[in-house]
Amino acid sequence: MKPINSVFLLIVVFSILSIRSRAQQNPERAQLVIHYNFSHLRDTTNRAAPFTEKMILFLGSHSSAYKSYDKAMADALMKKQIQEQMAANGGGGEIRVMRGKNSGSSTEYYQFAGNGKLVRREKLINSYLIEEPLPTINWKINSDTATFGGLHCQQATTHFKGREYIAWFCPDLPFHTGPWKLNGLPGVIVDAHDTKNEVVFKFDGVEDISKAPLVAEATVSAPSSPNVTIVTIGGADDGDPNVIQLPQGAIKTTDKEYTNLREAMRKDPDAFTQSAMAGAGMGAQGGGGPQPVIKLKIGPGPVINNPIELPEKK
């Protein structure tokens, strides 16, 4: 990655959007988290290399949030790099930000069972929220039982989004939710996979965070040099990580509109980025000097001939 000139320091971590989403639900402190090793065979011509990612499900009494654990760790490392280098050079010199190969995906799923809503959060410079009804899943609960990390679980099966799923839920943890869009069982879904093992949510641990101390909102120290401009866009994520809430400043949109935005960014990432910054109020006149010109390099996306949601056979 190219170094960031000290005159124009870009930190893509917060949001200063003028458009605010009205879809925000009341924040809720999570009580438990479930860890998963997620696996998805995106490309059936390369079965030896499925996409993998560590994920985490935050569980509250009335809501849940399913996020990338890998992305949270990568973001924390990036912020640490920025803070350490800013402290070391006092705002002068170069800032180098390195992103690892496993930097995680930005897609998040929020379930609000009381309102019957599912909200998907996506990120293309800014954060976008796509809302849909919480899917109703017709589960068949079986008598088979198993234990995962000391949790006594029961089996259930269903047909959902073009696939046959086997899930294990824990009745002792009465959260009617699960990873991704899975929901509707009398206990949290701790493990699930389709019958072809092409989509797998493998249990990787559970944590009780009900008594975890509150975390104050994180901050990035301002540089000492008056020539450094900090640009913050993208959706605030630096509050208490154990609080379930939609990102403030996110833009409510539809799945079709988001698809169009994603295609526009793929075709001309530089123009898309400058447009996003202009929409956030960062025109050519502000900041006490010239505004940053951001260059993005977007490589080809992954081959996906086997999406997680398959069309239903007629």
Coordinates of C-alpha atoms in Angstrom, one line a residue:
M1 CA 0.0 0.0 0.0
K2 CA 1.3 3.5 -0.8
P3 CA 2.2 5.8 2.1
I4 CA -0.3 8.5 3.0
N5 CA 1.2 12.0 2.8
S6 CA 1.2 13.7 6.2
V7 CA -0.5 16.8 4.7
F8 CA -3.6 14.8 3.9
L9 CA -4.0 11.9 6.4
L10 CA -6.9 9.7 5.4
I11 CA -8.5 7.6 8.2
V12 CA -11.4 5.6 6.8
V13 CA -13.0 4.7 10.1
F14 CA -15.6 7.2 11.2
S15 CA -18.6 9.0 9.6
I16 CA -19.4 12.7 9.2
L17 CA -22.3 12.3 6.9
S18 CA -25.0 14.9 6.8
I19 CA -27.6 12.2 5.9
R20 CA -28.7 10.3 9.0
S21 CA -30.6 7.0 9.0
R22 CA -33.9 6.9 10.8
A23 CA -33.9 3.1 11.0
Q24 CA -31.8 3.1 14.2
Q25 CA -33.2 0.8 16.9
N26 CA -32.6 1.3 20.6
P27 CA -29.1 0.2 21.5
E28 CA -28.9 -2.9 23.6
R29 CA -26.1 -4.3 25.6
A30 CA -25.2 -7.9 24.5
Q31 CA -25.2 -10.6 27.1
L32 CA -23.4 -13.4 25.2
V33 CA -21.3 -13.9 22.1
I34 CA -21.0 -17.0 20.0
H35 CA -17.9 -17.5 17.9
Y36 CA -18.1 -19.3 14.5
N37 CA -15.6 -20.5 11.9
F38 CA -17.6 -19.6 8.7
S39 CA -16.9 -21.5 5.5
H40 CA -18.5 -20.9 2.1
L41 CA -17.6 -22.7 -1.2
R42 CA -18.0 -19.7 -3.5
D43 CA -16.4 -21.3 -6.5
T44 CA -17.3 -24.9 -7.3
T45 CA -14.4 -25.2 -9.7
N46 CA -12.0 -24.8 -6.8
R47 CA -13.4 -26.9 -4.0
A48 CA -10.1 -27.1 -2.3
A49 CA -10.2 -23.4 -1.4
P50 CA -13.4 -22.3 0.2
F51 CA -13.8 -18.8 1.6
T52 CA -13.2 -18.8 5.3
E53 CA -13.7 -16.2 8.0
K54 CA -14.0 -16.0 11.8
M55 CA -17.4 -14.5 12.7
I56 CA -19.1 -13.5 16.0
L57 CA -22.7 -13.3 17.0
F58 CA -23.7 -10.7 19.7
L59 CA -26.8 -11.8 21.6
G60 CA -29.2 -9.4 23.3
S61 CA -32.6 -9.9 24.8
H62 CA -34.4 -8.3 21.8
S63 CA -31.7 -8.1 19.1
S64 CA -28.5 -9.7 17.7
A65 CA -25.6 -8.6 15.5
Y66 CA -23.5 -11.0 13.3
K67 CA -20.2 -9.5 12.4
S68 CA -16.7 -10.4 11.1
Y69 CA -14.3 -11.1 14.0
D70 CA -11.4 -10.9 11.5
K71 CA -12.4 -7.4 10.4
A72 CA -12.6 -6.2 14.0
M73 CA -9.1 -7.4 14.6
A74 CA -7.8 -5.9 11.3
D75 CA -9.4 -2.5 12.1
A76 CA -7.9 -2.5 15.5
L77 CA -4.5 -3.1 14.1
M78 CA -4.9 -0.4 11.5
K79 CA -5.9 2.2 14.1
K80 CA -3.0 1.1 16.3
Q81 CA -0.6 1.6 13.4
I82 CA -2.0 5.1 12.8
Q83 CA -1.9 6.2 16.4
E84 CA 1.7 4.9 17.0
Q85 CA 3.1 6.5 13.9
M86 CA 1.3 9.8 14.6
A87 CA 2.7 9.8 18.1
A88 CA 6.2 9.0 16.8
N89 CA 6.5 11.6 14.1
G90 CA 4.4 14.4 15.5
G91 CA 2.4 14.7 12.4
G92 CA 5.4 14.9 10.0
G93 CA 6.7 12.3 7.6
E94 CA 4.8 9.4 6.2
I95 CA 2.0 7.3 7.6
R96 CA 2.0 3.7 6.3
V97 CA -1.1 1.5 6.9
M98 CA -0.7 -2.2 6.2
R99 CA -3.8 -4.4 5.8
G100 CA -3.3 -8.1 6.2
K101 CA -4.7 -10.7 3.8
N102 CA -7.4 -11.8 6.2
S103 CA -8.8 -8.3 6.8
G104 CA -12.4 -9.6 7.0
S105 CA -15.7 -8.6 5.3
S106 CA -17.7 -5.5 6.1
T107 CA -21.2 -7.1 5.8
E108 CA -23.1 -7.3 9.0
Y109 CA -26.5 -8.7 9.9
Y110 CA -28.8 -7.2 12.6
Q111 CA -31.9 -9.1 13.7
F112 CA -34.7 -7.4 15.6
A113 CA -37.1 -10.1 16.5
G114 CA -39.6 -7.8 18.3
N115 CA -40.0 -5.7 15.2
G116 CA -39.7 -8.6 12.8
K117 CA -36.8 -6.8 11.0
L118 CA -33.5 -7.9 9.5
V119 CA -31.0 -5.1 8.7
R120 CA -28.0 -5.8 6.5
R121 CA -25.1 -3.3 6.8
E122 CA -22.8 -2.9 3.9
K123 CA -19.9 -0.5 3.4
L124 CA -18.7 1.3 0.2
I125 CA -16.7 4.2 1.7
N126 CA -20.0 5.1 3.5
S127 CA -22.1 2.7 5.4
Y128 CA -25.5 1.6 3.9
L129 CA -28.4 -0.2 5.6
I130 CA -30.7 -2.5 3.7
E131 CA -33.8 -3.5 5.7
E132 CA -36.1 -6.5 5.0
P133 CA -38.6 -8.6 7.0
L134 CA -37.0 -11.1 9.3
P135 CA -37.4 -14.4 7.3
T136 CA -39.8 -17.0 8.6
I137 CA -38.1 -20.4 8.6
N138 CA -40.1 -23.6 8.8
W139 CA -37.9 -25.7 11.1
K140 CA -38.4 -29.4 11.9
I141 CA -37.1 -30.1 15.4
N142 CA -35.6 -33.6 15.8
S143 CA -34.8 -35.7 18.9
D144 CA -31.1 -35.9 18.1
T145 CA -28.8 -34.1 20.6
A146 CA -25.2 -33.1 20.8
T147 CA -22.8 -31.1 22.9
F148 CA -20.8 -28.1 21.7
G149 CA -18.4 -26.6 24.1
G150 CA -20.4 -27.8 27.1
L151 CA -23.7 -26.5 25.6
H152 CA -26.4 -29.2 25.3
C153 CA -28.0 -28.8 21.9
Q154 CA -30.8 -30.3 19.9
Q155 CA -31.0 -30.8 16.1
A156 CA -33.3 -29.0 13.7
T157 CA -33.6 -29.2 9.9
T158 CA -35.0 -26.9 7.2
H159 CA -35.0 -25.8 3.6
F160 CA -33.9 -22.2 3.4
K161 CA -32.7 -20.0 0.5
G162 CA -32.3 -22.9 -1.9
R163 CA -30.4 -25.2 0.5
E164 CA -31.1 -27.9 3.0
Y165 CA -29.8 -27.0 6.5
I166 CA -28.9 -29.0 9.6
A167 CA -28.7 -26.8 12.7
W168 CA -28.0 -27.3 16.4
F169 CA -29.6 -25.0 18.9
C170 CA -29.3 -24.6 22.6
P171 CA -32.6 -24.5 24.5
D172 CA -30.7 -23.4 27.7
L173 CA -29.8 -20.1 25.9
P174 CA -33.3 -18.8 24.9
F175 CA -32.2 -16.4 22.1
H176 CA -34.3 -17.0 19.0
T177 CA -31.6 -16.1 16.6
G178 CA -28.5 -17.4 14.9
P179 CA -25.7 -16.6 12.5
W180 CA -26.4 -14.8 9.2
K181 CA -30.2 -14.8 8.6
L182 CA -30.9 -18.0 10.5
N183 CA -33.5 -17.6 13.3
G184 CA -36.7 -18.9 14.8
L185 CA -35.7 -21.8 17.0
P186 CA -36.3 -22.0 20.8
G187 CA -32.6 -21.4 21.5
V188 CA -29.6 -19.8 19.9
I189 CA -28.2 -21.6 16.8
V190 CA -24.6 -22.5 17.8
D191 CA -23.8 -24.7 14.7
A192 CA -25.3 -25.1 11.3
H193 CA -24.4 -26.3 7.8
D194 CA -26.1 -27.2 4.6
T195 CA -26.2 -30.9 3.6
K196 CA -23.5 -30.4 1.0
N197 CA -21.2 -28.7 3.5
E198 CA -20.9 -25.7 1.1
V199 CA -22.1 -23.2 3.7
V200 CA -20.9 -24.0 7.3
F201 CA -21.3 -22.0 10.5
K202 CA -19.0 -24.1 12.8
F203 CA -19.2 -23.4 16.6
D204 CA -15.9 -22.0 17.9
G205 CA -16.8 -20.9 21.5
V206 CA -19.1 -18.9 23.7
E207 CA -18.5 -16.0 26.0
D208 CA -20.6 -14.5 28.8
I209 CA -20.1 -10.7 28.5
S210 CA -23.1 -9.6 30.6
K211 CA -20.7 -8.3 33.3
A212 CA -18.0 -7.0 31.0
P213 CA -17.1 -3.4 31.9
L214 CA -18.4 -0.6 29.7
V215 CA -16.0 0.6 27.1
A216 CA -15.8 4.4 26.5
E217 CA -15.9 5.6 22.9
A218 CA -12.5 5.2 21.3
T219 CA -10.8 8.2 19.8
V220 CA -7.9 8.9 17.5
S221 CA -5.6 11.6 18.8
A222 CA -5.4 14.7 16.7
P223 CA -2.0 15.3 15.0
S224 CA 0.1 18.1 16.4
S225 CA 1.0 19.5 13.0
P226 CA -1.4 22.2 11.7
N227 CA -0.8 21.0 8.2
V228 CA -2.4 17.6 8.7
T229 CA -6.0 17.1 7.8
I230 CA -7.9 14.2 9.2
V231 CA -10.7 13.0 7.0
T232 CA -13.2 10.7 8.6
I233 CA -15.8 8.8 6.6
G234 CA -17.5 5.5 6.5
G235 CA -19.7 4.9 9.6
A236 CA -18.8 5.1 13.3
D237 CA -17.8 1.8 14.8
D238 CA -15.7 2.9 17.8
G239 CA -18.3 2.8 20.6
D240 CA -18.6 -0.1 23.0
P241 CA -18.2 -3.2 20.8
N242 CA -20.6 -5.1 23.1
V243 CA -23.5 -2.8 22.4
I244 CA -25.9 -3.9 19.6
Q245 CA -26.8 -0.8 17.5
L246 CA -26.9 0.2 13.9
P247 CA -24.0 2.5 12.9
Q248 CA -24.9 6.1 13.2
G249 CA -24.7 8.1 10.0
A250 CA -25.4 5.1 7.8
I251 CA -27.6 5.7 4.7
K252 CA -30.8 3.7 4.4
T253 CA -31.2 2.2 0.9
T254 CA -32.6 -0.8 -1.0
D255 CA -30.8 -3.9 -2.2
K256 CA -31.2 -2.7 -5.8
E257 CA -29.8 0.7 -5.1
Y258 CA -26.9 -0.8 -3.2
T259 CA -26.1 -3.1 -6.1
N260 CA -26.1 -0.1 -8.5
L261 CA -23.7 1.7 -6.1
R262 CA -21.4 -1.3 -5.9
E263 CA -21.3 -1.5 -9.7
A264 CA -20.5 2.2 -10.0
M265 CA -17.6 1.9 -7.5
R266 CA -16.3 -1.1 -9.5
K267 CA -16.4 0.8 -12.8
D268 CA -14.8 4.1 -11.5
P269 CA -13.6 3.8 -7.9
D270 CA -11.9 7.3 -7.9
A271 CA -15.0 9.1 -9.0
F272 CA -17.1 7.1 -6.6
T273 CA -14.8 8.0 -3.7
Q274 CA -14.7 11.7 -4.5
S275 CA -18.5 11.7 -4.8
A276 CA -18.9 10.0 -1.4
M277 CA -16.6 12.6 0.2
A278 CA -18.5 15.5 -1.4
G279 CA -21.7 14.0 -0.1
A280 CA -20.1 14.0 3.4
G281 CA -19.6 17.8 3.1
M282 CA -15.9 17.7 2.2
G283 CA -15.7 20.1 -0.7
A284 CA -12.8 21.9 -2.3
Q285 CA -13.0 24.9 0.1
G286 CA -12.8 23.2 3.6
G287 CA -10.0 22.1 5.8
G288 CA -7.8 25.1 5.6
G289 CA -6.1 24.0 2.4
P290 CA -6.5 21.7 -0.5
Q291 CA -8.6 18.6 0.1
P292 CA -7.2 15.1 -0.3
V293 CA -7.4 13.3 -3.6
I294 CA -8.0 9.7 -2.9
K295 CA -6.9 6.9 -5.3
L296 CA -8.4 3.5 -4.8
K297 CA -7.1 0.4 -6.4
I298 CA -9.8 -2.3 -6.7
G299 CA -8.7 -5.7 -8.0
P300 CA -11.0 -8.3 -9.5
G301 CA -13.6 -9.7 -7.1
P302 CA -13.8 -13.3 -6.1
V303 CA -15.3 -15.9 -8.4
I304 CA -18.8 -16.7 -7.0
N305 CA -20.7 -19.2 -9.0
N306 CA -22.3 -20.7 -5.9
P307 CA -23.8 -17.9 -3.8
I308 CA -25.0 -18.5 -0.3
E309 CA -28.6 -17.9 -1.4
L310 CA -29.6 -20.1 -4.3
P311 CA -32.6 -19.6 -6.5
E312 CA -35.5 -22.0 -5.6
K313 CA -36.1 -24.8 -8.1
K314 CA -39.4 -24.6 -9.9

